[in-house]
Tab-separated table of N, CA and C in Angstrom:
chain	number	residue	atom	x	y	z
A	1	UNK	N	-24.524	-133.146	31.668
A	1	UNK	CA	-23.166	-132.607	31.721
A	1	UNK	C	-23.166	-131.215	31.096
A	2	UNK	N	-22.534	-130.276	31.760
A	2	UNK	CA	-22.462	-128.907	31.294
A	2	UNK	C	-21.186	-128.673	30.500
A	3	UNK	N	-21.317	-128.021	29.363
A	3	UNK	CA	-20.145	-127.684	28.550
A	3	UNK	C	-19.766	-126.250	28.847
A	4	UNK	N	-18.521	-126.050	29.126
A	4	UNK	CA	-18.048	-124.694	29.420
A	4	UNK	C	-17.320	-124.150	28.189
A	5	UNK	N	-17.712	-122.980	27.770
A	5	UNK	CA	-17.099	-122.339	26.618
A	5	UNK	C	-16.193	-121.213	27.083
A	6	UNK	N	-15.189	-120.917	26.271
A	6	UNK	CA	-14.358	-119.753	26.560
A	6	UNK	C	-15.210	-118.505	26.414
A	7	UNK	N	-14.978	-117.538	27.245
A	7	UNK	CA	-15.727	-116.291	27.192
A	7	UNK	C	-14.785	-115.199	26.718
A	8	UNK	N	-15.274	-114.366	25.814
A	8	UNK	CA	-14.466	-113.259	25.323
A	8	UNK	C	-15.231	-111.961	25.461
A	9	UNK	N	-14.505	-110.896	25.559
A	9	UNK	CA	-15.097	-109.571	25.549
A	9	UNK	C	-14.949	-109.056	24.123
A	10	UNK	N	-16.043	-108.659	23.507
A	10	UNK	CA	-16.031	-108.221	22.116
A	10	UNK	C	-15.380	-106.854	21.973
A	11	UNK	N	-14.403	-106.781	21.069
A	11	UNK	CA	-13.775	-105.522	20.703
A	11	UNK	C	-13.606	-105.558	19.195
A	12	UNK	N	-14.396	-104.777	18.480
A	12	UNK	CA	-14.399	-104.796	17.017
A	12	UNK	C	-13.013	-104.556	16.437
A	13	UNK	N	-12.191	-103.751	17.082
A	13	UNK	CA	-10.855	-103.434	16.575
A	13	UNK	C	-9.892	-104.617	16.663
A	14	UNK	N	-10.222	-105.620	17.463
A	14	UNK	CA	-9.333	-106.769	17.619
A	14	UNK	C	-9.777	-107.981	16.807
A	15	UNK	N	-10.861	-107.855	16.057
A	15	UNK	CA	-11.404	-108.972	15.302
A	15	UNK	C	-10.982	-108.874	13.844
A	16	UNK	N	-10.411	-109.937	13.334
A	16	UNK	CA	-10.061	-110.009	11.923
A	16	UNK	C	-11.158	-110.776	11.201
A	17	UNK	N	-11.615	-110.238	10.094
A	17	UNK	CA	-12.681	-110.897	9.337
A	17	UNK	C	-12.120	-111.860	8.294
A	18	UNK	N	-10.800	-111.970	8.211
A	18	UNK	CA	-10.242	-112.983	7.315
A	18	UNK	C	-9.465	-113.985	8.155
A	19	UNK	N	-9.142	-115.104	7.551
A	19	UNK	CA	-8.469	-116.184	8.284
A	19	UNK	C	-6.969	-116.149	8.070
A	20	UNK	N	-6.400	-114.972	8.060
A	20	UNK	CA	-4.971	-114.866	7.835
A	20	UNK	C	-4.328	-114.083	8.972
A	21	UNK	N	-3.024	-114.173	9.027
A	21	UNK	CA	-2.283	-113.392	9.999
A	21	UNK	C	-1.321	-112.487	9.242
A	22	UNK	N	-0.738	-111.540	9.934
A	22	UNK	CA	0.160	-110.565	9.320
A	22	UNK	C	1.535	-111.195	9.086
A	23	UNK	N	2.120	-110.932	7.921
A	23	UNK	CA	3.451	-111.430	7.604
A	23	UNK	C	4.479	-110.812	8.546
A	24	UNK	N	5.322	-111.640	9.147
A	24	UNK	CA	6.406	-111.075	9.955
A	24	UNK	C	7.521	-110.551	9.049
A	25	UNK	N	8.495	-109.894	9.647
A	25	UNK	CA	9.631	-109.355	8.903
A	25	UNK	C	10.299	-110.462	8.098
A	26	UNK	N	10.657	-110.145	6.857
A	26	UNK	CA	11.337	-111.101	6.004
A	26	UNK	C	11.129	-110.781	4.542
A	27	UNK	N	11.576	-111.685	3.672
A	27	UNK	CA	11.366	-111.548	2.228
A	27	UNK	C	10.461	-112.691	1.781
A	28	UNK	N	9.589	-112.393	0.829
A	28	UNK	CA	8.554	-113.348	0.456
A	28	UNK	C	8.283	-113.364	-1.044
A	29	UNK	N	7.973	-114.554	-1.535
A	29	UNK	CA	7.344	-114.713	-2.838
A	29	UNK	C	5.852	-114.716	-2.517
A	30	UNK	N	5.122	-113.771	-3.080
A	30	UNK	CA	3.711	-113.581	-2.735
A	30	UNK	C	2.868	-113.493	-3.997
A	31	UNK	N	1.566	-113.372	-3.777
A	31	UNK	CA	0.669	-113.072	-4.877
A	31	UNK	C	-0.196	-111.898	-4.445
A	32	UNK	N	-0.622	-111.110	-5.415
A	32	UNK	CA	-1.527	-109.993	-5.130
A	32	UNK	C	-2.904	-110.606	-4.919
A	33	UNK	N	-3.361	-110.629	-3.681
A	33	UNK	CA	-4.634	-111.277	-3.377
A	33	UNK	C	-5.821	-110.329	-3.492
A	34	UNK	N	-5.564	-109.024	-3.389
A	34	UNK	CA	-6.675	-108.067	-3.501
A	34	UNK	C	-6.127	-106.694	-3.851
A	35	UNK	N	-6.867	-105.984	-4.685
A	35	UNK	CA	-6.550	-104.593	-5.016
A	35	UNK	C	-7.856	-103.821	-4.950
A	36	UNK	N	-7.874	-102.803	-4.114
A	36	UNK	CA	-9.061	-101.956	-4.043
A	36	UNK	C	-8.656	-100.516	-4.308
A	37	UNK	N	-9.563	-99.779	-4.875
A	37	UNK	CA	-9.336	-98.368	-5.160
A	37	UNK	C	-10.110	-97.563	-4.134
A	38	UNK	N	-9.440	-96.616	-3.516
A	38	UNK	CA	-10.093	-95.780	-2.516
A	38	UNK	C	-9.438	-94.421	-2.461
A	39	UNK	N	-9.535	-93.789	-1.311
A	39	UNK	CA	-8.940	-92.473	-1.132
A	39	UNK	C	-8.039	-92.472	0.097
A	40	UNK	N	-6.951	-91.713	-0.014
A	40	UNK	CA	-6.055	-91.530	1.130
A	40	UNK	C	-6.698	-90.545	2.101
A	41	UNK	N	-6.065	-90.362	3.234
A	41	UNK	CA	-6.575	-89.388	4.215
A	41	UNK	C	-6.614	-87.976	3.652
A	42	UNK	N	-5.743	-87.720	2.670
A	42	UNK	CA	-5.690	-86.394	2.043
A	42	UNK	C	-6.662	-86.262	0.876
A	43	UNK	N	-7.435	-87.305	0.621
A	43	UNK	CA	-8.424	-87.247	-0.455
A	43	UNK	C	-7.894	-87.632	-1.819
A	44	UNK	N	-6.653	-88.127	-1.902
A	44	UNK	CA	-6.098	-88.554	-3.181
A	44	UNK	C	-6.517	-89.995	-3.484
A	45	UNK	N	-6.628	-90.308	-4.780
A	45	UNK	CA	-6.933	-91.682	-5.173
A	45	UNK	C	-5.784	-92.578	-4.718
A	46	UNK	N	-6.132	-93.799	-4.318
A	46	UNK	CA	-5.121	-94.691	-3.760
A	46	UNK	C	-5.517	-96.149	-3.992
A	47	UNK	N	-4.509	-96.989	-4.265
A	47	UNK	CA	-4.696	-98.435	-4.278
A	47	UNK	C	-4.349	-98.971	-2.892
A	48	UNK	N	-5.156	-99.886	-2.405
A	48	UNK	CA	-4.781	-100.700	-1.256
A	48	UNK	C	-4.531	-102.082	-1.836
A	49	UNK	N	-3.289	-102.533	-1.751
A	49	UNK	CA	-2.886	-103.799	-2.359
A	49	UNK	C	-2.555	-104.776	-1.245
A	50	UNK	N	-3.225	-105.930	-1.266
A	50	UNK	CA	-2.967	-106.956	-0.260
A	50	UNK	C	-2.177	-108.084	-0.905
A	51	UNK	N	-1.101	-108.480	-0.233
A	51	UNK	CA	-0.248	-109.585	-0.680
A	51	UNK	C	-0.433	-110.754	0.266
A	52	UNK	N	-0.419	-111.970	-0.275
A	52	UNK	CA	-0.558	-113.180	0.530
A	52	UNK	C	0.575	-114.136	0.174
A	53	UNK	N	1.200	-114.719	1.210
A	53	UNK	CA	2.255	-115.706	0.959
A	53	UNK	C	1.669	-117.119	1.046
A	54	UNK	N	2.540	-118.126	0.919
A	54	UNK	CA	2.057	-119.514	0.901
A	54	UNK	C	1.571	-120.000	2.266
A	55	UNK	N	1.838	-119.230	3.328
A	55	UNK	CA	1.331	-119.578	4.663
A	55	UNK	C	0.019	-118.856	4.965
A	56	UNK	N	-0.528	-118.186	3.963
A	56	UNK	CA	-1.774	-117.404	4.095
A	56	UNK	C	-1.601	-116.188	4.999
A	57	UNK	N	-0.353	-115.742	5.188
A	57	UNK	CA	-0.099	-114.501	5.908
A	57	UNK	C	-0.234	-113.350	4.918
A	58	UNK	N	-0.682	-112.201	5.404
A	58	UNK	CA	-0.914	-111.076	4.506
A	58	UNK	C	-0.201	-109.816	4.991
A	59	UNK	N	-0.016	-108.906	4.045
A	59	UNK	CA	0.493	-107.563	4.339
A	59	UNK	C	-0.094	-106.645	3.278
A	60	UNK	N	-0.295	-105.386	3.628
A	60	UNK	CA	-0.852	-104.420	2.671
A	60	UNK	C	0.167	-103.353	2.328
A	61	UNK	N	0.034	-102.835	1.115
A	61	UNK	CA	0.801	-101.684	0.665
A	61	UNK	C	-0.183	-100.689	0.076
A	62	UNK	N	0.134	-99.417	0.221
A	62	UNK	CA	-0.747	-98.365	-0.279
A	62	UNK	C	0.007	-97.569	-1.336
A	63	UNK	N	-0.594	-97.453	-2.507
A	63	UNK	CA	0.008	-96.686	-3.598
A	63	UNK	C	-0.928	-95.533	-3.944
A	64	UNK	N	-0.472	-94.321	-3.632
A	64	UNK	CA	-1.279	-93.124	-3.854
A	64	UNK	C	-1.020	-92.612	-5.263
A	65	UNK	N	-2.069	-92.102	-5.914
A	65	UNK	CA	-1.964	-91.539	-7.257
A	65	UNK	C	-1.342	-90.146	-7.161
A	66	UNK	N	0.000	-90.134	-7.015
A	66	UNK	CA	0.735	-88.873	-6.937
A	66	UNK	C	2.003	-88.990	-7.774
A	67	UNK	N	2.980	-88.105	-7.553
A	67	UNK	CA	4.196	-88.100	-8.375
A	67	UNK	C	5.041	-89.362	-8.195
A	68	UNK	N	4.792	-90.158	-7.150
A	68	UNK	CA	5.556	-91.388	-6.909
A	68	UNK	C	4.875	-92.634	-7.479
A	69	UNK	N	3.644	-92.502	-7.937
A	69	UNK	CA	2.872	-93.664	-8.383
A	69	UNK	C	3.555	-94.415	-9.526
A	70	UNK	N	4.016	-93.688	-10.540
A	70	UNK	CA	4.616	-94.333	-11.707
A	70	UNK	C	5.854	-95.141	-11.322
A	71	UNK	N	6.687	-94.591	-10.447
A	71	UNK	CA	7.878	-95.284	-9.983
A	71	UNK	C	7.504	-96.545	-9.203
A	72	UNK	N	6.543	-96.436	-8.286
A	72	UNK	CA	6.104	-97.591	-7.495
A	72	UNK	C	5.507	-98.675	-8.382
A	73	UNK	N	4.657	-98.267	-9.312
A	73	UNK	CA	4.049	-99.236	-10.228
A	73	UNK	C	5.117	-99.897	-11.097
A	74	UNK	N	6.093	-99.121	-11.541
A	74	UNK	CA	7.188	-99.685	-12.345
A	74	UNK	C	7.962	-100.747	-11.585
A	75	UNK	N	8.257	-100.484	-10.323
A	75	UNK	CA	8.974	-101.468	-9.499
A	75	UNK	C	8.129	-102.727	-9.287
A	76	UNK	N	6.840	-102.525	-9.088
A	76	UNK	CA	5.941	-103.663	-8.893
A	76	UNK	C	5.859	-104.506	-10.167
A	77	UNK	N	5.733	-103.853	-11.322
A	77	UNK	CA	5.675	-104.580	-12.593
A	77	UNK	C	6.987	-105.310	-12.876
A	78	UNK	N	8.111	-104.710	-12.511
A	78	UNK	CA	9.417	-105.347	-12.682
A	78	UNK	C	9.471	-106.647	-11.868
A	79	UNK	N	8.986	-106.592	-10.630
A	79	UNK	CA	8.967	-107.774	-9.772
A	79	UNK	C	8.034	-108.848	-10.339
A	80	UNK	N	6.886	-108.436	-10.839
A	80	UNK	CA	5.942	-109.381	-11.458
A	80	UNK	C	6.596	-110.040	-12.676
A	81	UNK	N	7.306	-109.247	-13.472
A	81	UNK	CA	8.017	-109.782	-14.640
A	81	UNK	C	9.073	-110.793	-14.208
A	82	UNK	N	9.830	-110.484	-13.145
A	82	UNK	CA	10.843	-111.411	-12.627
A	82	UNK	C	10.220	-112.707	-12.100
A	83	UNK	N	8.954	-112.652	-11.733
A	83	UNK	CA	8.263	-113.847	-11.239
A	83	UNK	C	7.714	-114.686	-12.400
A	84	UNK	N	8.006	-114.277	-13.642
A	84	UNK	CA	7.649	-115.095	-14.798
A	84	UNK	C	6.407	-114.664	-15.555
A	85	UNK	N	5.844	-113.525	-15.229
A	85	UNK	CA	4.640	-113.052	-15.904
A	85	UNK	C	5.033	-112.053	-16.991
A	86	UNK	N	4.519	-112.252	-18.176
A	86	UNK	CA	4.782	-111.308	-19.261
A	86	UNK	C	3.931	-110.056	-19.044
A	87	UNK	N	4.577	-108.925	-19.104
A	87	UNK	CA	3.882	-107.650	-18.918
A	87	UNK	C	3.377	-107.197	-20.286
A	88	UNK	N	2.075	-106.973	-20.425
A	88	UNK	CA	1.533	-106.569	-21.729
A	88	UNK	C	2.030	-105.181	-22.148
A	89	UNK	N	2.093	-104.958	-23.433
A	89	UNK	CA	2.542	-103.684	-23.980
A	89	UNK	C	1.358	-102.719	-24.052
A	90	UNK	N	0.974	-102.204	-22.887
A	90	UNK	CA	-0.141	-101.253	-22.806
A	90	UNK	C	0.309	-100.064	-21.953
A	91	UNK	N	-0.422	-98.983	-22.049
A	91	UNK	CA	-0.165	-97.839	-21.191
A	91	UNK	C	-0.841	-98.089	-19.851
A	92	UNK	N	-0.028	-98.272	-18.808
A	92	UNK	CA	-0.586	-98.481	-17.475
A	92	UNK	C	-0.899	-97.115	-16.869
A	93	UNK	N	-2.128	-96.940	-16.446
A	93	UNK	CA	-2.549	-95.720	-15.765
A	93	UNK	C	-3.119	-96.118	-14.420
A	94	UNK	N	-3.376	-95.135	-13.586
A	94	UNK	CA	-3.982	-95.435	-12.298
A	94	UNK	C	-5.323	-96.132	-12.497
A	95	UNK	N	-6.080	-95.714	-13.502
A	95	UNK	CA	-7.427	-96.249	-13.714
A	95	UNK	C	-7.460	-97.687	-14.233
A	96	UNK	N	-6.421	-98.133	-14.929
A	96	UNK	CA	-6.499	-99.487	-15.494
A	96	UNK	C	-5.527	-100.491	-14.876
A	97	UNK	N	-4.568	-100.054	-14.087
A	97	UNK	CA	-3.524	-100.947	-13.570
A	97	UNK	C	-4.062	-101.997	-12.611
A	98	UNK	N	-5.016	-101.621	-11.779
A	98	UNK	CA	-5.473	-102.537	-10.731
A	98	UNK	C	-6.076	-103.805	-11.321
A	99	UNK	N	-6.650	-103.737	-12.511
A	99	UNK	CA	-7.234	-104.928	-13.143
A	99	UNK	C	-6.154	-105.947	-13.476
A	100	UNK	N	-4.994	-105.473	-13.919
A	100	UNK	CA	-3.900	-106.363	-14.288
A	100	UNK	C	-3.225	-106.977	-13.059
A	101	UNK	N	-3.125	-106.242	-11.973
A	101	UNK	CA	-2.327	-106.658	-10.813
A	101	UNK	C	-2.900	-107.851	-10.054
A	102	UNK	N	-4.203	-107.979	-10.018
A	102	UNK	CA	-4.866	-109.034	-9.224
A	102	UNK	C	-4.329	-110.413	-9.579
A	103	UNK	N	-3.994	-111.190	-8.559
A	103	UNK	CA	-3.520	-112.584	-8.645
A	103	UNK	C	-2.129	-112.759	-9.249
A	104	UNK	N	-1.387	-111.679	-9.408
A	104	UNK	CA	-0.042	-111.793	-9.984
A	104	UNK	C	0.978	-112.116	-8.892
A	105	UNK	N	1.968	-112.987	-9.222
A	105	UNK	CA	3.038	-113.300	-8.277
A	105	UNK	C	4.129	-112.230	-8.334
A	106	UNK	N	4.818	-112.031	-7.229
A	106	UNK	CA	5.941	-111.097	-7.181
A	106	UNK	C	6.715	-111.308	-5.887
A	107	UNK	N	7.763	-110.508	-5.694
A	107	UNK	CA	8.641	-110.631	-4.540
A	107	UNK	C	8.608	-109.333	-3.735
A	108	UNK	N	8.506	-109.466	-2.407
A	108	UNK	CA	8.460	-108.283	-1.553
A	108	UNK	C	9.322	-108.463	-0.309
A	109	UNK	N	9.584	-107.342	0.343
A	109	UNK	CA	10.276	-107.347	1.624
A	109	UNK	C	9.370	-106.682	2.660
A	110	UNK	N	9.286	-107.301	3.824
A	110	UNK	CA	8.491	-106.788	4.945
A	110	UNK	C	9.464	-106.492	6.074
A	111	UNK	N	9.256	-105.384	6.750
A	111	UNK	CA	10.119	-104.997	7.862
A	111	UNK	C	9.253	-104.733	9.093
A	112	UNK	N	9.891	-104.514	10.218
A	112	UNK	CA	9.182	-104.175	11.446
A	112	UNK	C	9.338	-102.681	11.690
A	113	UNK	N	8.221	-102.001	11.900
A	113	UNK	CA	8.271	-100.562	12.157
A	113	UNK	C	8.998	-100.323	13.472
A	114	UNK	N	9.973	-99.439	13.443
A	114	UNK	CA	10.855	-99.235	14.596
A	114	UNK	C	10.294	-98.285	15.651
A	115	UNK	N	9.542	-97.268	15.238
A	115	UNK	CA	9.057	-96.302	16.215
A	115	UNK	C	7.700	-95.751	15.800
A	116	UNK	N	7.169	-94.884	16.609
A	116	UNK	CA	5.885	-94.272	16.314
A	116	UNK	C	4.721	-95.076	16.865
A	117	UNK	N	3.546	-94.686	16.436
A	117	UNK	CA	2.305	-95.294	16.927
A	117	UNK	C	2.232	-96.794	16.649
A	118	UNK	N	2.827	-97.225	15.536
A	118	UNK	CA	2.742	-98.632	15.144
A	118	UNK	C	4.058	-99.380	15.343
A	119	UNK	N	4.898	-98.927	16.248
A	119	UNK	CA	6.181	-99.577	16.509
A	119	UNK	C	5.963	-101.050	16.836
A	120	UNK	N	6.784	-101.896	16.224
A	120	UNK	CA	6.678	-103.334	16.447
A	120	UNK	C	5.789	-104.043	15.448
A	121	UNK	N	4.997	-103.297	14.680
A	121	UNK	CA	4.120	-103.907	13.676
A	121	UNK	C	4.874	-104.136	12.375
A	122	UNK	N	4.457	-105.148	11.640
A	122	UNK	CA	5.018	-105.405	10.318
A	122	UNK	C	4.535	-104.336	9.353
A	123	UNK	N	5.414	-103.994	8.386
A	123	UNK	CA	5.007	-103.062	7.339
A	123	UNK	C	5.700	-103.428	6.039
A	124	UNK	N	5.017	-103.176	4.940
A	124	UNK	CA	5.592	-103.394	3.620
A	124	UNK	C	6.808	-102.487	3.477
A	125	UNK	N	7.904	-103.033	2.921
A	125	UNK	CA	9.097	-102.210	2.733
A	125	UNK	C	9.393	-101.963	1.263
A	126	UNK	N	9.417	-103.034	0.434
A	126	UNK	CA	9.853	-102.841	-0.949
A	126	UNK	C	9.415	-103.989	-1.855
A	127	UNK	N	9.303	-103.655	-3.140
A	127	UNK	CA	9.180	-104.679	-4.181
A	127	UNK	C	10.600	-105.110	-4.501
A	128	UNK	N	10.806	-106.399	-4.745
A	128	UNK	CA	12.144	-106.924	-4.991
A	128	UNK	C	12.253	-107.565	-6.371
A	129	UNK	N	13.455	-107.488	-6.930
A	129	UNK	CA	13.752	-108.274	-8.122
A	129	UNK	C	13.989	-109.713	-7.652
A	130	UNK	N	13.969	-110.653	-8.554
A	130	UNK	CA	14.228	-112.054	-8.204
A	130	UNK	C	15.645	-112.191	-7.647
A	131	UNK	N	16.591	-111.494	-8.257
A	131	UNK	CA	17.984	-111.554	-7.807
A	131	UNK	C	18.126	-111.035	-6.371
A	132	UNK	N	17.500	-109.906	-6.077
A	132	UNK	CA	17.563	-109.335	-4.729
A	132	UNK	C	16.845	-110.234	-3.721
A	133	UNK	N	15.706	-110.783	-4.124
A	133	UNK	CA	14.951	-111.717	-3.274
A	133	UNK	C	15.837	-112.913	-2.910
A	134	UNK	N	16.473	-113.531	-3.921
A	134	UNK	CA	17.329	-114.695	-3.675
A	134	UNK	C	18.477	-114.356	-2.728
A	135	UNK	N	19.096	-113.183	-2.921
A	135	UNK	CA	20.219	-112.777	-2.072
A	135	UNK	C	19.754	-112.553	-0.628
A	136	UNK	N	18.648	-111.839	-0.449
A	136	UNK	CA	18.143	-111.591	0.907
A	136	UNK	C	17.648	-112.872	1.560
A	137	UNK	N	17.017	-113.740	0.792
A	137	UNK	CA	16.501	-115.004	1.323
A	137	UNK	C	17.658	-115.867	1.820
A	138	UNK	N	18.749	-115.861	1.080
A	138	UNK	CA	19.934	-116.637	1.452
A	138	UNK	C	20.533	-116.132	2.767
A	139	UNK	N	20.447	-114.828	3.010
A	139	UNK	CA	21.024	-114.235	4.216
A	139	UNK	C	20.029	-114.111	5.360
A	140	UNK	N	18.788	-114.561	5.146
A	140	UNK	CA	17.746	-114.423	6.158
A	140	UNK	C	18.086	-115.241	7.400
A	141	UNK	N	17.898	-114.645	8.553
A	141	UNK	CA	18.169	-115.315	9.828
A	141	UNK	C	17.028	-116.283	10.106
A	142	UNK	N	17.388	-117.496	10.419
A	142	UNK	CA	16.388	-118.512	10.741
A	142	UNK	C	16.299	-118.621	12.256
A	143	UNK	N	15.105	-118.526	12.780
A	143	UNK	CA	14.906	-118.608	14.224
A	143	UNK	C	14.796	-120.081	14.623
A	144	UNK	N	15.922	-120.774	14.549
A	144	UNK	CA	15.966	-122.202	14.830
A	144	UNK	C	17.292	-122.501	15.522
A	145	UNK	N	17.271	-122.894	16.783
A	145	UNK	CA	18.530	-123.134	17.496
A	145	UNK	C	19.347	-124.276	16.905
A	146	UNK	N	18.732	-125.136	16.134
A	146	UNK	CA	19.433	-126.262	15.540
A	146	UNK	C	19.914	-125.966	14.126
A	147	UNK	N	19.667	-124.746	13.628
A	147	UNK	CA	20.040	-124.398	12.260
A	147	UNK	C	21.508	-124.004	12.146
A	148	UNK	N	22.139	-123.673	13.248
A	148	UNK	CA	23.539	-123.263	13.191
A	148	UNK	C	24.431	-124.498	13.081
A	149	UNK	N	25.645	-124.256	12.664
A	149	UNK	CA	26.598	-125.354	12.531
A	149	UNK	C	27.365	-125.585	13.831
A	150	UNK	N	27.046	-124.822	14.879
A	150	UNK	CA	27.749	-124.966	16.148
A	150	UNK	C	27.395	-126.303	16.801
A	151	UNK	N	28.414	-126.887	17.439
A	151	UNK	CA	28.203	-128.122	18.160
A	151	UNK	C	27.563	-127.811	19.506
A	152	UNK	N	26.665	-128.655	19.936
A	152	UNK	CA	26.012	-128.481	21.231
A	152	UNK	C	26.650	-129.458	22.197
A	153	UNK	N	27.125	-128.926	23.331
A	153	UNK	CA	27.768	-129.756	24.335
A	153	UNK	C	26.696	-130.359	25.239
A	154	UNK	N	26.498	-131.667	25.131
A	154	UNK	CA	25.489	-132.347	25.927
A	154	UNK	C	26.180	-133.475	26.715
A	155	UNK	N	25.909	-133.482	28.013
A	155	UNK	CA	26.474	-134.538	28.870
A	155	UNK	C	25.375	-135.517	29.217
A	156	UNK	N	25.751	-136.735	29.509
A	156	UNK	CA	24.760	-137.737	29.903
A	156	UNK	C	23.962	-137.284	31.121
A	157	UNK	N	24.576	-136.465	31.969
A	157	UNK	CA	23.896	-135.982	33.183
A	157	UNK	C	22.733	-135.061	32.838
A	158	UNK	N	22.671	-134.544	31.615
A	158	UNK	CA	21.613	-133.625	31.211
A	158	UNK	C	20.306	-134.331	30.933
A	159	UNK	N	20.344	-135.638	30.774
A	159	UNK	CA	19.135	-136.387	30.441
A	159	UNK	C	18.535	-137.032	31.685
A	160	UNK	N	17.219	-137.021	31.810
A	160	UNK	CA	16.588	-137.594	33.013
A	160	UNK	C	16.465	-139.120	32.957
A	161	UNK	N	16.949	-139.767	31.970
A	161	UNK	CA	16.818	-141.232	31.878
A	161	UNK	C	18.162	-141.914	31.812
């Protein structure tokens, strides 16, 4: 007996080396699953921060070591604090922050890019406080036709039995 296998055409750009998928638009309680230090296209130092939710979906955020870094890091630390982690009383710098961030829980918002080369793709939008996360989560649209309180009009003629 011959076994037939699915055949694929190899395209390196379409292969994911991890077993996760990209987080769709929404708000999430996540953990920092990876932090790497690298360089931006402009040659500036940059963190690539990967977040993972409880469904093993991931999204990345990039924090460049520029005039916005301190503000971004402050918002991230605030979210980590709201998730129940005590923030140590140390001077956080670009060089030492990434060690602390790994495996920390926090709250984020993911949106869908509206236009440009990556239109339709998920993208990191913001770090959230617990209060903002709870408010957005409460208002989140559920893609479930049975989640609404509307009555469904069903007649006996609709059933095949």
